[in-house]
Short mmCIF file of C-alpha atoms in Angstrom, two decimals:
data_model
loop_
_atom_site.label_atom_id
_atom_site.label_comp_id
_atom_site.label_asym_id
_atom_site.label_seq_id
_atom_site.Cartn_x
_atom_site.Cartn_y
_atom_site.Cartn_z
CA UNK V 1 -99.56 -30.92 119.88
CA UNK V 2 -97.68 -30.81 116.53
CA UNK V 3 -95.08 -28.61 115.91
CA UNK V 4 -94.12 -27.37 112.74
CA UNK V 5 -90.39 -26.30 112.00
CA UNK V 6 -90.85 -25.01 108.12
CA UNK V 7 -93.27 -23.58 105.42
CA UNK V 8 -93.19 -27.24 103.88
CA UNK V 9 -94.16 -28.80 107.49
CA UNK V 10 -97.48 -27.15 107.61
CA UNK V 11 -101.05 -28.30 105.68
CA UNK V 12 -104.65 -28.69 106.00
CA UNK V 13 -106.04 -26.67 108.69
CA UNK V 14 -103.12 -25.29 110.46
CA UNK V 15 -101.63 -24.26 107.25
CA UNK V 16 -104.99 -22.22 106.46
CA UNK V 17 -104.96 -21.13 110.30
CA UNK V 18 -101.34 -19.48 109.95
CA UNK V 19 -101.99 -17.95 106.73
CA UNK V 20 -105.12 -16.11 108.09
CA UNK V 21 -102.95 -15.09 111.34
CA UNK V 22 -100.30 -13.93 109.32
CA UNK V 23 -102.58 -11.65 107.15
CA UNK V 24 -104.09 -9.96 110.31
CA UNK V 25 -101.07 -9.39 111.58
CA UNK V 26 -99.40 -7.83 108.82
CA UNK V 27 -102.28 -5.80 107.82
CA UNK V 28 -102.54 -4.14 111.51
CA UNK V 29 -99.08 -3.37 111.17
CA UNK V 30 -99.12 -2.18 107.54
CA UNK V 31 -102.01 0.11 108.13
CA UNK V 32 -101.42 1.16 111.83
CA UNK V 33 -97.46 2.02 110.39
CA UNK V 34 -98.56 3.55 107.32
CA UNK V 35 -101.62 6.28 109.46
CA UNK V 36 -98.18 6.94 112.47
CA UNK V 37 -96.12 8.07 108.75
CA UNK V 38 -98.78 10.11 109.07
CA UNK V 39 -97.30 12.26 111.93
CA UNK V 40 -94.10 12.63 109.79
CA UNK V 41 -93.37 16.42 109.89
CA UNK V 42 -96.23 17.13 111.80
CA UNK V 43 -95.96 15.96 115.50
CA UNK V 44 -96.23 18.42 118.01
CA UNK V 45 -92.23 18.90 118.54
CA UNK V 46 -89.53 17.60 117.10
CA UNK V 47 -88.44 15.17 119.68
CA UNK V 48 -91.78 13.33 118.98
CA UNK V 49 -91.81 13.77 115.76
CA UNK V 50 -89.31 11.39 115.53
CA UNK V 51 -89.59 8.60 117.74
CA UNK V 52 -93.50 8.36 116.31
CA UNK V 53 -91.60 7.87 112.58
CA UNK V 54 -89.31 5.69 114.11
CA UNK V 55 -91.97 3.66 115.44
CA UNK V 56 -94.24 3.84 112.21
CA UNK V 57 -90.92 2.10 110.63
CA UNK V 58 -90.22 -0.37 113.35
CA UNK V 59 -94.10 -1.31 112.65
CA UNK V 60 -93.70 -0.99 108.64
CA UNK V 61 -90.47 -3.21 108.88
CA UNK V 62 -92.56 -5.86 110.75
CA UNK V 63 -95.40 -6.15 108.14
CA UNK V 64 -92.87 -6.87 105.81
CA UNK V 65 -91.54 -9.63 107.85
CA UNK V 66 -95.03 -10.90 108.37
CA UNK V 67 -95.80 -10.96 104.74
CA UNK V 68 -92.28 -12.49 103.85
CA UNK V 69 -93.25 -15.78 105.99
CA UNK V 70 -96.56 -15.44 103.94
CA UNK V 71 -94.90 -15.47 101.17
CA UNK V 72 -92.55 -18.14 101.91
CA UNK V 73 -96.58 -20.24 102.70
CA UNK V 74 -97.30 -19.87 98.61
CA UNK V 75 -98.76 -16.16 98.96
CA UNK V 76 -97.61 -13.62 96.89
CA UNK V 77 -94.79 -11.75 97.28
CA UNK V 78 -94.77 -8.41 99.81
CA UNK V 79 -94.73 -5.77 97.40
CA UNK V 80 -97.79 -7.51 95.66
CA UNK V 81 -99.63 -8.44 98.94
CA UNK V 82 -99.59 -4.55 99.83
CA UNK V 83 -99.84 -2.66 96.51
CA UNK V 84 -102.40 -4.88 94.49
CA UNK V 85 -104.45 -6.50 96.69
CA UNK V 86 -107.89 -6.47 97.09
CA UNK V 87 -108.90 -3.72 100.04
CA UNK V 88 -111.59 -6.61 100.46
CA UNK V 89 -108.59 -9.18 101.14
CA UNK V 90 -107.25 -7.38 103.67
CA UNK V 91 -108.07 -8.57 107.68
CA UNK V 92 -106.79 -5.61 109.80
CA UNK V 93 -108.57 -4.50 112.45
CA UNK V 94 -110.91 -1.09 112.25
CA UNK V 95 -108.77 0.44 114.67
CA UNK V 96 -105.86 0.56 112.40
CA UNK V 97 -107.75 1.81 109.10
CA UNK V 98 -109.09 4.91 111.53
CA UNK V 99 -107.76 8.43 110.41
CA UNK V 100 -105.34 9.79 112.57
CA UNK V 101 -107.18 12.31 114.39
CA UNK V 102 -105.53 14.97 116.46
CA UNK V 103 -102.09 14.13 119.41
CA UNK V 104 -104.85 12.43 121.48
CA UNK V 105 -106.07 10.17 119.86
CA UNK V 106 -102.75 8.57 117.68
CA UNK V 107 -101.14 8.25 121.05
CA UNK V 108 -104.18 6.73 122.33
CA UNK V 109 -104.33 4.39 119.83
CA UNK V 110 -100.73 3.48 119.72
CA UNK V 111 -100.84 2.79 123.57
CA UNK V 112 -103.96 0.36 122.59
CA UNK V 113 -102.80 -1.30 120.00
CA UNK V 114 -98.96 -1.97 121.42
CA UNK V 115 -99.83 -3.03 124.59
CA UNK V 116 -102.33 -5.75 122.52
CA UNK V 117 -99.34 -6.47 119.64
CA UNK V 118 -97.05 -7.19 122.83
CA UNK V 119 -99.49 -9.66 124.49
CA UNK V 120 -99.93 -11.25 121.46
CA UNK V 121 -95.58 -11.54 120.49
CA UNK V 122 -95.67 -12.70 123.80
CA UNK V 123 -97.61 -15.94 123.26
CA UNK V 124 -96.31 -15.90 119.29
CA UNK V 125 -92.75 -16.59 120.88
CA UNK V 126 -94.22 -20.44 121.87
CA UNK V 127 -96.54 -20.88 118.26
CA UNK V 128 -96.52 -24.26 116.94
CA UNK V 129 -95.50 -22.53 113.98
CA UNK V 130 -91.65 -22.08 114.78
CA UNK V 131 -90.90 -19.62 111.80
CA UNK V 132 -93.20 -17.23 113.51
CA UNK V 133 -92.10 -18.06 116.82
CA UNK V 134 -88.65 -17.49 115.61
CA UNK V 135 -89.18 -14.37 114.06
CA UNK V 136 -91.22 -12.93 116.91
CA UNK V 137 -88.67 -13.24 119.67
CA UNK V 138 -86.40 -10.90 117.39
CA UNK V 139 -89.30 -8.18 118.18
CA UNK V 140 -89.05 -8.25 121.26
CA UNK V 141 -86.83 -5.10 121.78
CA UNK V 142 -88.62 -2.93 119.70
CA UNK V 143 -92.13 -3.54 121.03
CA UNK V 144 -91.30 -3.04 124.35
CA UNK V 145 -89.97 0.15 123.42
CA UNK V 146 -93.18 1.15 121.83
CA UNK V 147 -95.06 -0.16 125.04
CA UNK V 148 -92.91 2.34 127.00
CA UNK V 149 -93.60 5.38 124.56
CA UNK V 150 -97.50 4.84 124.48
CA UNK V 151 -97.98 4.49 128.02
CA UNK V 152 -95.49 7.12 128.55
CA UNK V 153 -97.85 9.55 126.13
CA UNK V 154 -101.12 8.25 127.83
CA UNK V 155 -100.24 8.21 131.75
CA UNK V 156 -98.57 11.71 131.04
CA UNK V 157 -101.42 13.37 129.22
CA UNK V 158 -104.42 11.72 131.43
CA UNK V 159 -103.51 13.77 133.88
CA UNK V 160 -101.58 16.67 133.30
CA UNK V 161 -103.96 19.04 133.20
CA UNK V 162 -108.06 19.50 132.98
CA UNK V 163 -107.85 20.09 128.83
CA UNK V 164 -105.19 17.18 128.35
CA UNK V 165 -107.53 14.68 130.43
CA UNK V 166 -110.30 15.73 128.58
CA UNK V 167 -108.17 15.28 125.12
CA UNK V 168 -107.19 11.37 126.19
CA UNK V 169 -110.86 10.69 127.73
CA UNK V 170 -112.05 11.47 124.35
CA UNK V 171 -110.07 10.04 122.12
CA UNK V 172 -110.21 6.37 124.70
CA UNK V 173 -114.53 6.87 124.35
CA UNK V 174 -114.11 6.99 120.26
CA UNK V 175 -111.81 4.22 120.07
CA UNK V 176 -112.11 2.13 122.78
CA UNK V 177 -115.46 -0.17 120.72
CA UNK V 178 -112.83 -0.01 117.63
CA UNK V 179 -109.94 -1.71 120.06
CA UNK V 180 -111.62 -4.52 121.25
CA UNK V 181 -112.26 -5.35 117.30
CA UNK V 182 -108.66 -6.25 117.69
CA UNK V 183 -109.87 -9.25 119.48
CA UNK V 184 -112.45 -10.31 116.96
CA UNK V 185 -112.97 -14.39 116.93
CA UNK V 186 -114.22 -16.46 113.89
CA UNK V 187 -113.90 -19.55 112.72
CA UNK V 188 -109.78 -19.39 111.30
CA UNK V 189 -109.02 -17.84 114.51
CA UNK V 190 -110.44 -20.81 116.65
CA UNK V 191 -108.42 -22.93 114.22
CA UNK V 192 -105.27 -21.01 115.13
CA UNK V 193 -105.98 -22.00 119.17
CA UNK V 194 -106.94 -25.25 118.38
CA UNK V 195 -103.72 -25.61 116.73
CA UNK V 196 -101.15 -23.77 119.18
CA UNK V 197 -100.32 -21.28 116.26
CA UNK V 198 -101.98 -18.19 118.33
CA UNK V 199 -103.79 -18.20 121.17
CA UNK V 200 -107.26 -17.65 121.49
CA UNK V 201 -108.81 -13.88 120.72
CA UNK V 202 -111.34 -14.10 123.59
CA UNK V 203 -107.80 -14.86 125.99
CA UNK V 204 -106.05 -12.16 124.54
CA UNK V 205 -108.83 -9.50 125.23
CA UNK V 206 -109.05 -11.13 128.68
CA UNK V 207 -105.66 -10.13 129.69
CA UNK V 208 -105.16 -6.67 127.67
CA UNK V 209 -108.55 -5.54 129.48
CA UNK V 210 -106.39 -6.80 132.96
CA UNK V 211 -103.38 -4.52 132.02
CA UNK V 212 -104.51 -1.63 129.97
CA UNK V 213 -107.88 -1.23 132.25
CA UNK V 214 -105.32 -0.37 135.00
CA UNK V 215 -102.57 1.65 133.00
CA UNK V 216 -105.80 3.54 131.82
CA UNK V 217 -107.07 4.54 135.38
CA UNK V 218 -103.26 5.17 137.30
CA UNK V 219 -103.65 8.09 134.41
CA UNK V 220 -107.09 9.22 135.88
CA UNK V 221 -109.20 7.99 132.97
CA UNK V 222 -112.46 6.11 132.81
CA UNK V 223 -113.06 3.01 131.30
CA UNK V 224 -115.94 3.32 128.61
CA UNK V 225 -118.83 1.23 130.24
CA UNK V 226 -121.28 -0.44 127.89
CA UNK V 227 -119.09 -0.15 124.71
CA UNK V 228 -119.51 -2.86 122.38
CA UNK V 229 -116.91 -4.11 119.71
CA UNK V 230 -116.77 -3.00 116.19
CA UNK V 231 -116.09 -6.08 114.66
CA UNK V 232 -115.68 -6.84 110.85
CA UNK V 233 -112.04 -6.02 109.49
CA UNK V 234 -111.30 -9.56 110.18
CA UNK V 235 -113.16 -10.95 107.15
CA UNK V 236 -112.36 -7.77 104.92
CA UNK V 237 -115.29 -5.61 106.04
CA UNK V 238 -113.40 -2.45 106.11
CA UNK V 239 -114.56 1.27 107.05
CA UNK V 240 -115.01 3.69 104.57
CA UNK V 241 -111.43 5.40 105.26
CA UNK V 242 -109.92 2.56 104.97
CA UNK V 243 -110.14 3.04 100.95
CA UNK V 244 -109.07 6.06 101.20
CA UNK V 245 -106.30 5.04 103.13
CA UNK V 246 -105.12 1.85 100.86
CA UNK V 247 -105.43 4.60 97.64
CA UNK V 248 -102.80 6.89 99.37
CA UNK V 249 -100.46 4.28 100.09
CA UNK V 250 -100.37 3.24 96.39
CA UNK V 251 -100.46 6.36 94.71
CA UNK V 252 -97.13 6.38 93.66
CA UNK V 253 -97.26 2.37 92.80
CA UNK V 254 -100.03 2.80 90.94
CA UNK V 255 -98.16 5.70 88.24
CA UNK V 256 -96.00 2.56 87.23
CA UNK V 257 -97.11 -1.02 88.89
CA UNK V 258 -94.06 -2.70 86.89
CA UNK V 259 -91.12 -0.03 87.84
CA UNK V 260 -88.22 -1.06 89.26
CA UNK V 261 -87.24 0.61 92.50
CA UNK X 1 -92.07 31.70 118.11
CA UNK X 2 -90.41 31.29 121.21
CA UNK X 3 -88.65 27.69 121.94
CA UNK X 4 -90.99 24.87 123.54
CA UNK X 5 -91.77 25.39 126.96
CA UNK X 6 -90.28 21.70 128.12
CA UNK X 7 -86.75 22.04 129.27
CA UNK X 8 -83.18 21.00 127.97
CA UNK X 9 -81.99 17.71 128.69
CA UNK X 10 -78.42 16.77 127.97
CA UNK X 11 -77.94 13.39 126.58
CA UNK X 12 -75.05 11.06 126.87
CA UNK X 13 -74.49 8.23 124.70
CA UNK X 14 -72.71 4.99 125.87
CA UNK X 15 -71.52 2.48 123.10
CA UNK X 16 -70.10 -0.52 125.42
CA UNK X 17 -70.64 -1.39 128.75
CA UNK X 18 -67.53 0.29 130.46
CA UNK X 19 -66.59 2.94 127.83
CA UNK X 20 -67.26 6.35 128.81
CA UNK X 21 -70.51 7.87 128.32
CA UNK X 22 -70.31 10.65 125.20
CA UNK X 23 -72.13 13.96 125.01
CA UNK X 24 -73.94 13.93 122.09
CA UNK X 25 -76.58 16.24 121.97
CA UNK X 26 -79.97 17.72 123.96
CA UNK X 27 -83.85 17.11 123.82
CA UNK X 28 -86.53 19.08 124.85
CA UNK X 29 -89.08 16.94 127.19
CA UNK X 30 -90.84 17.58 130.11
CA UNK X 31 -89.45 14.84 132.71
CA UNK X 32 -85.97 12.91 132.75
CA UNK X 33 -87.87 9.89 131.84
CA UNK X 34 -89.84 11.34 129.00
CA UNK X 35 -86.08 12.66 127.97
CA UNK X 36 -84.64 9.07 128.08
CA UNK X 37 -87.51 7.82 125.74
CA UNK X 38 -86.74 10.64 123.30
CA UNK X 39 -82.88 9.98 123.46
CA UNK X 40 -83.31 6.38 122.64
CA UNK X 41 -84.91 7.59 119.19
CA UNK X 42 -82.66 11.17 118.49
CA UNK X 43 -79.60 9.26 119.31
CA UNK X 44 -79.74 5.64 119.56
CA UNK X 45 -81.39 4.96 116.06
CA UNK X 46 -78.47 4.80 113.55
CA UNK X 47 -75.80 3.81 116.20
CA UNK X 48 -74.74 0.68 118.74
CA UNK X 49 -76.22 1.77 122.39
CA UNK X 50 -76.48 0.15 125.84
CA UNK X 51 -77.05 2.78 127.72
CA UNK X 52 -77.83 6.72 128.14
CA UNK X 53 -77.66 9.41 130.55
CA UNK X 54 -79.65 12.54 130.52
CA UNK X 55 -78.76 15.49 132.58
CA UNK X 56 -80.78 18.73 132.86
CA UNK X 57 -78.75 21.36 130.69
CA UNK X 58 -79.39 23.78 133.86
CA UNK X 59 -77.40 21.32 136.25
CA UNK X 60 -74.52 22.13 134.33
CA UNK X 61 -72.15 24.92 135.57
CA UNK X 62 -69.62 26.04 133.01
CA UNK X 63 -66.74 27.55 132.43
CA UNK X 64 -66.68 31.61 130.97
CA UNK X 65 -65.33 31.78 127.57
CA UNK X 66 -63.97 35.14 128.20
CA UNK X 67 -61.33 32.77 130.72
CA UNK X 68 -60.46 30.93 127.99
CA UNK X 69 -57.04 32.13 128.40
CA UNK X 70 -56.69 30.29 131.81
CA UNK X 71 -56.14 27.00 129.82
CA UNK X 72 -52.72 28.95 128.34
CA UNK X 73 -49.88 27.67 129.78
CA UNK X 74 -47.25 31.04 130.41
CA UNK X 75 -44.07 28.85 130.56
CA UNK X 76 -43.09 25.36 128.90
CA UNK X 77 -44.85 22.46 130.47
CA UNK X 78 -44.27 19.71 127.54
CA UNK X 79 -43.47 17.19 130.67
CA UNK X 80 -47.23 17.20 131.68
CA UNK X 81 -47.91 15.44 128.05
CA UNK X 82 -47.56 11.89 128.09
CA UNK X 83 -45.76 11.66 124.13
CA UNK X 84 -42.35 10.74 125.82
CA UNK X 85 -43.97 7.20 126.77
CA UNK X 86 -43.82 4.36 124.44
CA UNK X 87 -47.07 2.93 126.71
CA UNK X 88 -49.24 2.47 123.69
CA UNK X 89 -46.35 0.74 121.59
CA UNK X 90 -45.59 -2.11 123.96
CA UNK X 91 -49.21 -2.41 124.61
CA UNK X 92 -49.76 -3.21 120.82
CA UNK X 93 -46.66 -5.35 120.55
CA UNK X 94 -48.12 -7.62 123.84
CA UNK X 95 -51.76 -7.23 122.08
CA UNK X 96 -50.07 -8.86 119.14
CA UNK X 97 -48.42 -11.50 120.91
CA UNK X 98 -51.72 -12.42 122.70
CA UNK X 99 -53.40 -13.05 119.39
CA UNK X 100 -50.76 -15.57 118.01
CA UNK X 101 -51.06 -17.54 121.56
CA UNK X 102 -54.84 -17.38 121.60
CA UNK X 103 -54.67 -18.79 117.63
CA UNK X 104 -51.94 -21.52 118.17
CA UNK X 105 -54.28 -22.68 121.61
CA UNK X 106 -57.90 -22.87 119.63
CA UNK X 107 -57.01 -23.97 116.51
CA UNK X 108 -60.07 -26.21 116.36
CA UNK X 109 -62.93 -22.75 116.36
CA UNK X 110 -60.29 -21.14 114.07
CA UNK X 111 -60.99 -24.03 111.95
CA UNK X 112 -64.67 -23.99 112.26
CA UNK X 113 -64.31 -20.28 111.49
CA UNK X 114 -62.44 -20.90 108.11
CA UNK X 115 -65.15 -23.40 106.80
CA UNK X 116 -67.88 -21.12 107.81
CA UNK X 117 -66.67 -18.34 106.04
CA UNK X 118 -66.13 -20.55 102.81
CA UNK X 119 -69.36 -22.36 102.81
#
């Protein structure tokens, strides 16, 4: 299969495959880094307070690096890709656009989503696309250390006590339909497989279900039966609160789109 | 309020592999391991790290600062301190002469080095 070593290397439909890869990659990060910010101030003590910051920067710092190699594919720059897009352009996944809810569920959700964004670096560090495989191999470190903190948070909490298990078995039932939207397949993301950029969606969900199905139940929690994925974000179909979200992120932006920072 | 009910870790903070590992600080968590996670963040973020210890703050046995006068010394005992020994002088000069031999043997890198830096 063809590799391709630069942004000039790249047309047709593997260019169009990479660019859509890129943008749902960046835009879980964006979001999913800009709901953790969240947390700032507000985490239960201070200790996690500031790793959860810490990580909402890590993931921050990554969409930027994500939309940088978009940028370097034709798209417009970062700063415009974030603050004047269309909420309609956007293809992250529900589960990143959800509020944050209480302890539960953001460490729920961070353990979800982390253990999918490592799979998925993983097989990113052989893309056909070597900027991306290049880049992703520098990421390494820090999502591994997120792995460790979410599945610390979730294998603690499961089963510390009756009101803690019943906090995580929530929050897993309300959000477990909204993580397998991570894995939503269309048309661009065959195109990606077919192409070695990324592997395939229904793979990926294959193996996260392997490891996070037993993380889930070592912490003495059950896996939703029945649930069915809420798919959509993918081709800009966005919750409700994901507007809401996208106006608080640029409410500052939006007092003076052409100042200087 | 009262303070969290997790206990006090100590943390030490190692730069290099084989310098010593520094006290830097404490975090409140409930395990060593959740402590190490919480280190990595409190004390790892803004600095070079390979590794970290954490010690429960209660494992520690301390000295009384009301014996703080048993670290007086009641007569002159200047020969215990190590100033008389020009140890860290000849260790520079030798240092120094390592350097010139290591340049004079690999000029070729040195070279490479120079371009580098002016391309």
């Amino acid at each position: 299969m063809k590799r391709f070593p630069d942004a000039t290397s790249i047309d047709g439909e593997a260019r169009e495959a990479t660019i859509g890869l890129l943008y749902r990659l960046a835009d879980d990060d964006m979001t999913l880094g800009h709901r953790h910010t969240e947390w700032t101030g507000l985490a239960p003590i201070l200790e996690a307070d500031i790793a959860f910051s810490s990580i909402a920067q890590d993931q921050i710092g990554q969409a930027r690096a994500f939309y940088t190699l978009l940028h370097e594919l034709g798209e417009p720059d970062p700063d415009a890709l974030v603050f004047a897009r269309k909420p309609e352009d956007f293809r992250c996944c529900a589960l990143c656009t959800l509020e944050k809810g209480n302890w539960a569920f953001s460490t729920m959700r961070q353990f979800l989503y982390d253990m999918a964004k490592q799979l998925r670096l993983q097989h990113l560090a052989e893309s056909n696309y070597e900027p991306l495989a290049k880049l992703v191999r520098k990421l390494r470190g820090e999502q591994k250390y997120h792995v460790m903190h979410g599945h610390m948070w979730i294998s603690r909490l499961g089963d510390a006590t009756s009101e803690s298990h019943a906090y995580m078995q929530e929050a897993l039932d309300a959000q477990y339909g909204y993580a397998l939207g991570m894995f939503e397949s269309n048309e661009l993301t065959a195109k990606a497989a077919k192409h070695g950029i990324s592997p395939a969606e229904e793979q990926l969900c294959d193996e996260w279900k392997g490891q996070v199905h037993e993380a889930l139940e070592l912490a003495g929690l059950n896996i939703p039966q029945n649930a069915t994925a809420k798919s959509g974000g993918r081709i800009g179909s966005h919750e409700p609160v994901f507007t809401t979200l996208l106006a608080d992120m640029r409410s500052v932006y939006e007092l003076d789109p052409a100042a200087t920072w | 309020m009262g303070d969290t009910q997790w206990r006090v870790y100590e943390v030490f903070h190692q730069q290099s592999r084989g310098e010593p590992h520094v006290h830097v600080g404490g975090v409140h968590a409930p395990d060593a391991q959740v402590a190490l996670l919480m280190a990595k963040e409190q004390y790892g973020r803004r600095q070079a790290c390979v590794n970290f210890w954490v010690v429960p703050a209660d494992a520690v046995t301390a000295t009384d600062y009301s014996d703080v006068d048993i670290f007086e010394h009641g007569t002159d005992k200047s020969y215990r301190e190590a100033y008389g020994y020009e140890t860290s002088k000849r260790m520079r000069e030798e240092d120094a002469t390592r350097r010139v031999k290591a340049q004079t043997t690999k000029r070729p890198r040195s070279q490479r080095e120079k371009q580098e830096s002016e391309s």
